[in-house]
Tab-separated table of C-alpha atoms in Angstrom:
chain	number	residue	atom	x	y	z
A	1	UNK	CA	0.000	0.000	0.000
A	2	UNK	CA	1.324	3.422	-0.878
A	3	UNK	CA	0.939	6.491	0.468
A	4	UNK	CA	2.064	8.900	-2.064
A	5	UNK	CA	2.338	8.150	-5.541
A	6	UNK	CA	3.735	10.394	-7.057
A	7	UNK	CA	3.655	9.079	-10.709
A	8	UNK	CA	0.414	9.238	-12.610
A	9	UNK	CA	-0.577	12.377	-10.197
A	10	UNK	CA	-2.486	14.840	-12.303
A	11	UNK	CA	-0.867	17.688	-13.748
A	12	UNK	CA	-1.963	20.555	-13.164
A	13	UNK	CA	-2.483	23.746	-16.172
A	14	UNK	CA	-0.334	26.943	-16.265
A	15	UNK	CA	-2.625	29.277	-16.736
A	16	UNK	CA	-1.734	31.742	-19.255
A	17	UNK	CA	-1.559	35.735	-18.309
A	18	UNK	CA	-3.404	37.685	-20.366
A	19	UNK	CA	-2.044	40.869	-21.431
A	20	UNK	CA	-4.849	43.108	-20.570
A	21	UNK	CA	-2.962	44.086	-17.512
A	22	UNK	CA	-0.432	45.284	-19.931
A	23	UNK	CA	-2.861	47.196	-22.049
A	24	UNK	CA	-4.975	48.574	-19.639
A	25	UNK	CA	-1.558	50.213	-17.850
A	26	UNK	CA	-0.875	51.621	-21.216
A	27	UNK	CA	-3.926	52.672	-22.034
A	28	UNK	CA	-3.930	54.552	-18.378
A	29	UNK	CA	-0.637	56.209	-18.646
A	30	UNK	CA	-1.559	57.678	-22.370
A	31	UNK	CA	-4.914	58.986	-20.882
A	32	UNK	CA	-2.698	60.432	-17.986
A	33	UNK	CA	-0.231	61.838	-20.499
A	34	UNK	CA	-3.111	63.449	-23.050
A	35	UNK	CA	-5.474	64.672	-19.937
A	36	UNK	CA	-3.021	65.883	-18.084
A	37	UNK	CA	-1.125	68.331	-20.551
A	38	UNK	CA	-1.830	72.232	-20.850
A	39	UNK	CA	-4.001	73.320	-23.337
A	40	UNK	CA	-1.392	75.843	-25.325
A	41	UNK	CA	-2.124	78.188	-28.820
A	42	UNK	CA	-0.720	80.933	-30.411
A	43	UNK	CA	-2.633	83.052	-32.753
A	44	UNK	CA	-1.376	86.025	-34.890
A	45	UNK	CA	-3.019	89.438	-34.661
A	46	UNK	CA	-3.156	91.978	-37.608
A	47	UNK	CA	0.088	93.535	-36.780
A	48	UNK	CA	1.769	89.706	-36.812
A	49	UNK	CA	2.693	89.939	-33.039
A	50	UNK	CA	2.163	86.875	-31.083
A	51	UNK	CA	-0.213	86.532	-28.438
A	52	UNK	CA	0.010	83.477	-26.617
A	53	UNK	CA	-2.728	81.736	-24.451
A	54	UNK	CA	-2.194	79.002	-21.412
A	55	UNK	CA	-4.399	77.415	-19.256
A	56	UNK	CA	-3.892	75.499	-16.183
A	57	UNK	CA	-1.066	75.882	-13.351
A	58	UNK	CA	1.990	75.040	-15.806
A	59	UNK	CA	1.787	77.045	-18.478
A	60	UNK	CA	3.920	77.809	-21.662
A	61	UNK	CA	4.303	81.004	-23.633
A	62	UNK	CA	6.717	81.542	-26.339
A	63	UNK	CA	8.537	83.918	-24.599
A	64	UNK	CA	8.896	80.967	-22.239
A	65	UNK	CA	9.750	77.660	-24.273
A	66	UNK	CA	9.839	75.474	-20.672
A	67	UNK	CA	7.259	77.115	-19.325
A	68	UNK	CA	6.369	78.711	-15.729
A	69	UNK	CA	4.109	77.525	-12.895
A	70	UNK	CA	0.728	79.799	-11.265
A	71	UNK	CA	0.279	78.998	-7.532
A	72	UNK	CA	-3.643	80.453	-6.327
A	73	UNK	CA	-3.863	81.151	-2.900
A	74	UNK	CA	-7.142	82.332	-0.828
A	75	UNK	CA	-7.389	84.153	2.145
A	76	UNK	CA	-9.919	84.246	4.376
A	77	UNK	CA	-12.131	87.755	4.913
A	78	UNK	CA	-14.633	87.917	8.079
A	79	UNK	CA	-15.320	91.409	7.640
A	80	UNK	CA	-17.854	92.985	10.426
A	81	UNK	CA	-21.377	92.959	9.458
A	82	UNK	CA	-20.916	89.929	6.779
A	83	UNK	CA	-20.166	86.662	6.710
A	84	UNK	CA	-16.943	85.134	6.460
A	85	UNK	CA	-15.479	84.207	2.719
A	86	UNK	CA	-13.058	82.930	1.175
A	87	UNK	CA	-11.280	84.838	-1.779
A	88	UNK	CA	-8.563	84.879	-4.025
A	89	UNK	CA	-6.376	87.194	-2.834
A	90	UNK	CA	-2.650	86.675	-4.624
A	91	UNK	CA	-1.431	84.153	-8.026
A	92	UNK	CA	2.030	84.283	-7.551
A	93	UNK	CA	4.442	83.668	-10.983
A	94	UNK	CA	7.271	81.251	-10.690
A	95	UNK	CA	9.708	80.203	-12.765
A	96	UNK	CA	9.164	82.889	-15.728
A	97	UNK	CA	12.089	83.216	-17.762
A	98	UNK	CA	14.250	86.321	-18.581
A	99	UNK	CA	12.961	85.718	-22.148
A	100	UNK	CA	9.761	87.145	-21.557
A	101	UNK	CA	11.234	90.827	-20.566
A	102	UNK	CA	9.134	93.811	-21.304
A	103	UNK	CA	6.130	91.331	-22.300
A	104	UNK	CA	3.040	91.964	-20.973
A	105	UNK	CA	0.731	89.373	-19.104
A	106	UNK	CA	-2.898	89.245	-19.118
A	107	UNK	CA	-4.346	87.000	-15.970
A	108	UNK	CA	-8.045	85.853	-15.975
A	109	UNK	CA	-9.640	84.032	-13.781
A	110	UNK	CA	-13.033	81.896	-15.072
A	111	UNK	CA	-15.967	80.023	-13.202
A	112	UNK	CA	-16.119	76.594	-14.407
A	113	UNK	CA	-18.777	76.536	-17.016
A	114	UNK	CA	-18.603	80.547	-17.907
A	115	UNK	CA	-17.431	82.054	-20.814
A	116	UNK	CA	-16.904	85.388	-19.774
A	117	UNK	CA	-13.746	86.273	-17.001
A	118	UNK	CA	-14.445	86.670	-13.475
A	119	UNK	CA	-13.924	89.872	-11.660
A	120	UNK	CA	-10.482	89.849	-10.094
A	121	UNK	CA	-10.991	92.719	-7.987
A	122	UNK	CA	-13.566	96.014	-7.397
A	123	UNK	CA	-12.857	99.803	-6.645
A	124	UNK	CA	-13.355	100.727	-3.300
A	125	UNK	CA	-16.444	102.778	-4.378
A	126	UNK	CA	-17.826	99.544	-5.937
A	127	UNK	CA	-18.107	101.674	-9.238
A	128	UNK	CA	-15.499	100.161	-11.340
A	129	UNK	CA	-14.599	96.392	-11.684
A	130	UNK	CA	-11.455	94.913	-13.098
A	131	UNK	CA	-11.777	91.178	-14.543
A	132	UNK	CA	-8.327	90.887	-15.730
A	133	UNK	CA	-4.693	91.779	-14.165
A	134	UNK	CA	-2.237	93.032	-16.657
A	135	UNK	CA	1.363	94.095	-16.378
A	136	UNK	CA	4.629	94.333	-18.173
A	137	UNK	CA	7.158	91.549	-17.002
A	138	UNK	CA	10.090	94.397	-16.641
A	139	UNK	CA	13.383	94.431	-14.467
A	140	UNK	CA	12.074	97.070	-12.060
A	141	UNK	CA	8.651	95.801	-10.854
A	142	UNK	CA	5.107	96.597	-12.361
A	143	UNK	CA	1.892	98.690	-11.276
A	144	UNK	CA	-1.909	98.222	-12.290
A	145	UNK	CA	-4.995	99.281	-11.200
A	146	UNK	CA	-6.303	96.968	-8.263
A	147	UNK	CA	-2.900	95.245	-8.196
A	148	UNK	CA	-0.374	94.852	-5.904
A	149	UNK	CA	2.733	93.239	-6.280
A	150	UNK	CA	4.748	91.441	-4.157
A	151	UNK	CA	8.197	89.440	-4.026
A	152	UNK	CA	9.239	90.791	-7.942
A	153	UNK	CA	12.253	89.029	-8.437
A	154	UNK	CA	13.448	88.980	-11.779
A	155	UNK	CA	16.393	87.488	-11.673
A	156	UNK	CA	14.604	84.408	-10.306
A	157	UNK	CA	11.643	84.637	-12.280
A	158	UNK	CA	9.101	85.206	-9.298
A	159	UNK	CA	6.211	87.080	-8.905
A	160	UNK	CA	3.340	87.312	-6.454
A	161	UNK	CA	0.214	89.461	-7.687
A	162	UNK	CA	-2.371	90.705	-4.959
A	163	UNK	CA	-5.570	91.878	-6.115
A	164	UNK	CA	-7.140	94.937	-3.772
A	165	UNK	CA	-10.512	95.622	-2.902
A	166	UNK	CA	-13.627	93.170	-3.099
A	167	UNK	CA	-12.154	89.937	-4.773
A	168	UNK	CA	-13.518	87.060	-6.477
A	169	UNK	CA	-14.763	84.215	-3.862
A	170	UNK	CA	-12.224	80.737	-4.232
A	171	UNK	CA	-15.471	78.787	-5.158
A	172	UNK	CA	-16.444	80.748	-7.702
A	173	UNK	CA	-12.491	80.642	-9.484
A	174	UNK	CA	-12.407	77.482	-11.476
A	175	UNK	CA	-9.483	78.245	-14.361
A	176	UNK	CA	-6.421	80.571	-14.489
A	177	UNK	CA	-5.826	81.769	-17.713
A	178	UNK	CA	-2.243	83.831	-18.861
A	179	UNK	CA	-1.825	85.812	-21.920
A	180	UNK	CA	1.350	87.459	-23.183
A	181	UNK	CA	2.041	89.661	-26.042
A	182	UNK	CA	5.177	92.040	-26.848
């Protein structure tokens, strides 16, 4: 009497892999790599100056073949007699090369299904609003209405933009879009 026998045991299958592992990783990382890339154009004007368009928080303008990076930030504003809010209160610039001297920079913000811009920031009186922040990317610094700037550095490419008076709620801000021209 035996135990174990060992030689007409069954065999048992391999099963074979199927590659749909395989495809579905590929398949993942080209969606990754197609969603996740910034929408970029450049269209021509009438007097053939560029004027380039980004959206997204890496952007890349011709002026700026590598691109540069926009970093929101909200603040908080519990002013007396209202209710508390948050807002976008600075977009700071990093990363902008020396390239892009003396061009200027159009920042809009936009809710998430609107086609018209946001407004940035209001007058004190409330009378005039200001949907877009534009400046000149210069060696010196920059001023515009309802703007103020902070930590210009253009040797390091950084730039922190504060927008003054009654400003745009975070909620509401859904895109960041950057235009340059020269």
């Amino acid at each position: 009497m035996e135990i174990l026998k060992f030689e007409n045991a069954p065999q048992t299958r391999t099963r074979q892999r199927s590659s749909t592992k395989g495809l579905l990783a590929i398949a993942g990382f080209a969606a990754v790599a197609v969603l996740g890339s910034t929408l970029a154009a450049s269209i021509t004007l009438n007097s053939g100056n560029t004027l380039e368009f980004g959206q997204g928080i890496a952007t890349t303008a011709a002026c700026d073949t590598d691109g540069f990076q926009l970093i929101p930030r909200a603040s908080f504003v519990n002013a007396a007699g209202t209710a508390g809010v948050f807002s976008l209160s600075t977009v700071s610039f990093t990363g902008v090369s020396s390239a892009c001297l003396n061009d200027v920079f159009t920042l809009q913000a936009y809710g998430d299904t609107a086609a018209t811009p946001l407004v940035l920031a209001t007058a004190a009186t409330g009378a005039t609003t200001y949907d877009q922040a534009t400046f000149v990317w210069s060696t010196t610094g920059t001023t515009s209405p309802r703007i103020a700037t902070a930590n210009w550095n253009f040797t390091t490419g950084t730039l922190d933009i504060g927008f003054l008076g009654t400003r745009a709620t975070s909620g509401a801000v859904a895109k960041l879009t950057v235009q340059t021209s020269n």
